[in-house]
PDB file of C-alpha atoms in Angstrom:
ATOM      1  CA  GLN A   1       0.000   0.000   0.000  1.00 86.00           C
ATOM      2  CA  VAL A   2       1.337   3.377  -1.050  1.00 94.00           C
ATOM      3  CA  GLN A   3       0.144   6.668   0.391  1.00 96.00           C
ATOM      4  CA  LEU A   4       0.488   9.787  -1.739  1.00 97.00           C
ATOM      5  CA  VAL A   5       0.216  13.402  -0.663  1.00 98.00           C
ATOM      6  CA  GLU A   6       0.174  16.242  -3.165  1.00 98.00           C
ATOM      7  CA  SER A   7       1.112  19.786  -2.227  1.00 98.00           C
ATOM      8  CA  GLY A   8       2.000  23.111  -3.784  1.00 98.00           C
ATOM      9  CA  GLY A   9      -1.301  24.082  -5.319  1.00 98.00           C
ATOM     10  CA  GLU A  10      -2.329  27.704  -5.025  1.00 98.00           C
ATOM     11  CA  LEU A  11      -3.748  30.723  -6.817  1.00 98.00           C
ATOM     12  CA  VAL A  12      -1.430  31.972  -9.558  1.00 98.00           C
ATOM     13  CA  GLN A  13      -1.779  34.602 -12.269  1.00 98.00           C
ATOM     14  CA  PRO A  14      -1.929  33.688 -15.954  1.00 98.00           C
ATOM     15  CA  GLY A  15       1.567  33.280 -17.318  1.00 98.00           C
ATOM     16  CA  GLY A  16       2.894  32.302 -13.931  1.00 98.00           C
ATOM     17  CA  SER A  17       4.669  29.175 -12.757  1.00 98.00           C
ATOM     18  CA  LEU A  18       4.069  26.627 -10.055  1.00 98.00           C
ATOM     19  CA  ARG A  19       5.648  23.403  -8.837  1.00 98.00           C
ATOM     20  CA  LEU A  20       3.560  20.639  -7.344  1.00 98.00           C
ATOM     21  CA  SER A  21       4.994  17.873  -5.210  1.00 98.00           C
ATOM     22  CA  CYS A  22       3.816  14.330  -4.704  1.00 98.00           C
ATOM     23  CA  ALA A  23       5.295  12.663  -1.636  1.00 97.00           C
ATOM     24  CA  ALA A  24       4.992   8.907  -1.234  1.00 97.00           C
ATOM     25  CA  SER A  25       5.194   6.625   1.760  1.00 94.00           C
ATOM     26  CA  GLY A  26       4.478   3.034   2.660  1.00 86.00           C
ATOM     27  CA  GLY A  27       5.670   1.233  -0.452  1.00 80.00           C
ATOM     28  CA  SER A  28       8.413   0.680  -3.007  1.00 87.00           C
ATOM     29  CA  PHE A  29       8.024   4.060  -4.645  1.00 91.00           C
ATOM     30  CA  SER A  30      11.043   3.678  -6.910  1.00 92.00           C
ATOM     31  CA  THR A  31       9.436   0.697  -8.650  1.00 94.00           C
ATOM     32  CA  TYR A  32       6.361   2.639  -9.753  1.00 96.00           C
ATOM     33  CA  ALA A  33       5.648   4.909 -12.667  1.00 97.00           C
ATOM     34  CA  VAL A  34       3.920   8.112 -11.580  1.00 98.00           C
ATOM     35  CA  GLY A  35       1.161   9.896 -13.401  1.00 98.00           C
ATOM     36  CA  TRP A  36      -0.372  13.310 -12.936  1.00 98.00           C
ATOM     37  CA  PHE A  37      -4.028  13.953 -13.696  1.00 98.00           C
ATOM     38  CA  ARG A  38      -6.305  16.929 -13.247  1.00 98.00           C
ATOM     39  CA  GLN A  39      -9.996  17.425 -12.798  1.00 98.00           C
ATOM     40  CA  ALA A  40     -11.954  20.631 -13.206  1.00 96.00           C
ATOM     41  CA  PRO A  41     -15.414  21.023 -11.638  1.00 91.00           C
ATOM     42  CA  GLY A  42     -18.031  19.061 -13.555  1.00 93.00           C
ATOM     43  CA  ARG A  43     -15.468  17.462 -15.846  1.00 95.00           C
ATOM     44  CA  GLU A  44     -13.767  14.097 -16.037  1.00 96.00           C
ATOM     45  CA  ARG A  45     -10.302  13.414 -14.717  1.00 97.00           C
ATOM     46  CA  ASN A  46      -7.768  13.994 -17.480  1.00 98.00           C
ATOM     47  CA  PHE A  47      -4.208  12.859 -18.009  1.00 98.00           C
ATOM     48  CA  VAL A  48      -1.511  15.519 -17.648  1.00 98.00           C
ATOM     49  CA  GLY A  49       1.780  13.641 -17.758  1.00 98.00           C
ATOM     50  CA  ALA A  50       3.719  10.649 -16.489  1.00 98.00           C
ATOM     51  CA  ILE A  51       7.243   9.577 -15.616  1.00 98.00           C
ATOM     52  CA  THR A  52       8.799   6.123 -15.585  1.00 97.00           C
ATOM     53  CA  ASP A  53      10.011   4.460 -12.392  1.00 95.00           C
ATOM     54  CA  ASP A  54      13.631   5.373 -13.093  1.00 94.00           C
ATOM     55  CA  GLY A  55      12.830   8.895 -14.236  1.00 95.00           C
ATOM     56  CA  THR A  56      14.388   8.480 -17.670  1.00 96.00           C
ATOM     57  CA  LYS A  57      11.223   8.939 -19.706  1.00 97.00           C
ATOM     58  CA  THR A  58       8.260  11.291 -19.545  1.00 98.00           C
ATOM     59  CA  TYR A  59       5.133  11.753 -21.597  1.00 98.00           C
ATOM     60  CA  PHE A  60       2.667  14.641 -21.642  1.00 98.00           C
ATOM     61  CA  ALA A  61      -0.759  15.511 -22.865  1.00 98.00           C
ATOM     62  CA  ALA A  62      -0.746  17.776 -25.898  1.00 98.00           C
ATOM     63  CA  SER A  63      -2.399  20.553 -23.910  1.00 97.00           C
ATOM     64  CA  VAL A  64       0.572  20.890 -21.554  1.00 98.00           C
ATOM     65  CA  LYS A  65       3.503  19.677 -23.647  1.00 98.00           C
ATOM     66  CA  GLY A  66       6.281  22.241 -23.684  1.00 97.00           C
ATOM     67  CA  ARG A  67       4.893  24.003 -20.588  1.00 98.00           C
ATOM     68  CA  PHE A  68       4.955  21.249 -17.965  1.00 98.00           C
ATOM     69  CA  THR A  69       7.761  18.959 -16.881  1.00 98.00           C
ATOM     70  CA  ILE A  70       7.925  16.049 -14.458  1.00 98.00           C
ATOM     71  CA  SER A  71      10.902  14.956 -12.408  1.00 98.00           C
ATOM     72  CA  ARG A  72      11.406  12.613  -9.505  1.00 97.00           C
ATOM     73  CA  ASP A  73      13.784  12.089  -6.628  1.00 96.00           C
ATOM     74  CA  ASN A  74      13.527   8.476  -5.582  1.00 94.00           C
ATOM     75  CA  ALA A  75      15.807   9.072  -2.619  1.00 94.00           C
ATOM     76  CA  LYS A  76      13.144  11.447  -1.276  1.00 95.00           C
ATOM     77  CA  ASN A  77      10.178   9.415  -2.550  1.00 96.00           C
ATOM     78  CA  THR A  78       8.924  12.525  -4.285  1.00 97.00           C
ATOM     79  CA  VAL A  79       7.781  13.470  -7.768  1.00 98.00           C
ATOM     80  CA  TYR A  80       7.458  17.031  -9.018  1.00 98.00           C
ATOM     81  CA  LEU A  81       5.201  18.601 -11.613  1.00 98.00           C
ATOM     82  CA  SER A  82       6.661  21.897 -12.770  1.00 98.00           C
ATOM     83  CA  MET A  83       4.204  24.118 -14.589  1.00 98.00           C
ATOM     84  CA  THR A  84       5.025  27.248 -16.549  1.00 98.00           C
ATOM     85  CA  SER A  85       3.065  29.660 -18.744  1.00 98.00           C
ATOM     86  CA  LEU A  86      -0.049  28.778 -16.821  1.00 98.00           C
ATOM     87  CA  LYS A  87      -3.425  29.471 -18.375  1.00 98.00           C
ATOM     88  CA  PRO A  88      -6.889  29.820 -16.822  1.00 97.00           C
ATOM     89  CA  GLU A  89      -7.816  26.505 -18.435  1.00 97.00           C
ATOM     90  CA  ASP A  90      -5.144  24.814 -16.300  1.00 98.00           C
ATOM     91  CA  THR A  91      -7.345  25.455 -13.269  1.00 98.00           C
ATOM     92  CA  ALA A  92      -8.211  22.125 -11.663  1.00 98.00           C
ATOM     93  CA  VAL A  93      -7.521  19.780  -8.816  1.00 98.00           C
ATOM     94  CA  TYR A  94      -4.277  17.999  -9.620  1.00 98.00           C
ATOM     95  CA  TYR A  95      -3.745  14.382  -8.580  1.00 98.00           C
ATOM     96  CA  CYS A  96      -0.714  12.137  -8.608  1.00 98.00           C
ATOM     97  CA  ALA A  97      -0.971   8.382  -8.886  1.00 98.00           C
ATOM     98  CA  VAL A  98       1.375   5.399  -9.036  1.00 97.00           C
ATOM     99  CA  GLY A  99       1.183   2.176 -10.995  1.00 95.00           C
ATOM    100  CA  ASN A 100       3.140  -0.451 -12.882  1.00 92.00           C
ATOM    101  CA  TYR A 101       1.807   0.182 -16.384  1.00 91.00           C
ATOM    102  CA  GLY A 102       4.571   2.545 -17.437  1.00 87.00           C
ATOM    103  CA  LEU A 103       3.619   5.829 -19.065  1.00 95.00           C
ATOM    104  CA  GLY A 104      -0.077   5.149 -18.697  1.00 95.00           C
ATOM    105  CA  THR A 105      -2.521   7.819 -19.773  1.00 97.00           C
ATOM    106  CA  GLN A 106      -5.708   6.421 -18.262  1.00 97.00           C
ATOM    107  CA  PRO A 107      -6.790   6.441 -14.618  1.00 96.00           C
ATOM    108  CA  TYR A 108      -7.137   2.644 -14.644  1.00 97.00           C
ATOM    109  CA  HIS A 109      -3.396   2.364 -15.328  1.00 97.00           C
ATOM    110  CA  TYR A 110      -2.758   3.501 -11.762  1.00 97.00           C
ATOM    111  CA  ASP A 111      -3.345   1.759  -8.463  1.00 95.00           C
ATOM    112  CA  TYR A 112      -2.882   4.371  -5.753  1.00 96.00           C
ATOM    113  CA  TRP A 113      -3.956   8.000  -5.729  1.00 98.00           C
ATOM    114  CA  GLY A 114      -3.401  11.086  -3.653  1.00 98.00           C
ATOM    115  CA  GLN A 115      -6.139  13.388  -2.413  1.00 97.00           C
ATOM    116  CA  GLY A 116      -5.340  16.197  -4.834  1.00 98.00           C
ATOM    117  CA  THR A 117      -4.206  19.796  -4.638  1.00 98.00           C
ATOM    118  CA  GLN A 118      -6.075  22.788  -6.059  1.00 98.00           C
ATOM    119  CA  VAL A 119      -4.463  24.948  -8.727  1.00 98.00           C
ATOM    120  CA  THR A 120      -6.276  28.118  -9.692  1.00 98.00           C
ATOM    121  CA  VAL A 121      -5.032  30.301 -12.530  1.00 98.00           C
ATOM    122  CA  SER A 122      -6.725  33.664 -12.437  1.00 97.00           C
ATOM    123  CA  SER A 123      -5.970  37.361 -12.446  1.00 95.00           C
TER     124      SER A 123
END
């Protein structure tokens, strides 16, 4: 069983930057791929990006490619989602999740989820 806690969400102006963290405990974190998803009110949960267990490969949704990056520090059991050039449409609750599928893009590719952190992009 892996427990995940996201943090770093806040209100930011359009064009701004933000870094979210996903801290893991209770499992073999370094053996899992990590995905980030987001969910806006009234909408389905959508894939943002993912990173392999060893951190060598990442994959992003077209809507965030070139603006978002993912990195991980397995020694700290933490994954980071760095977001730049933020837009109002990036407003959502952001979730991290772990699984063994690799660079999965669907929620069912992941086994454990955090509780989410709110990101609001507004002037």
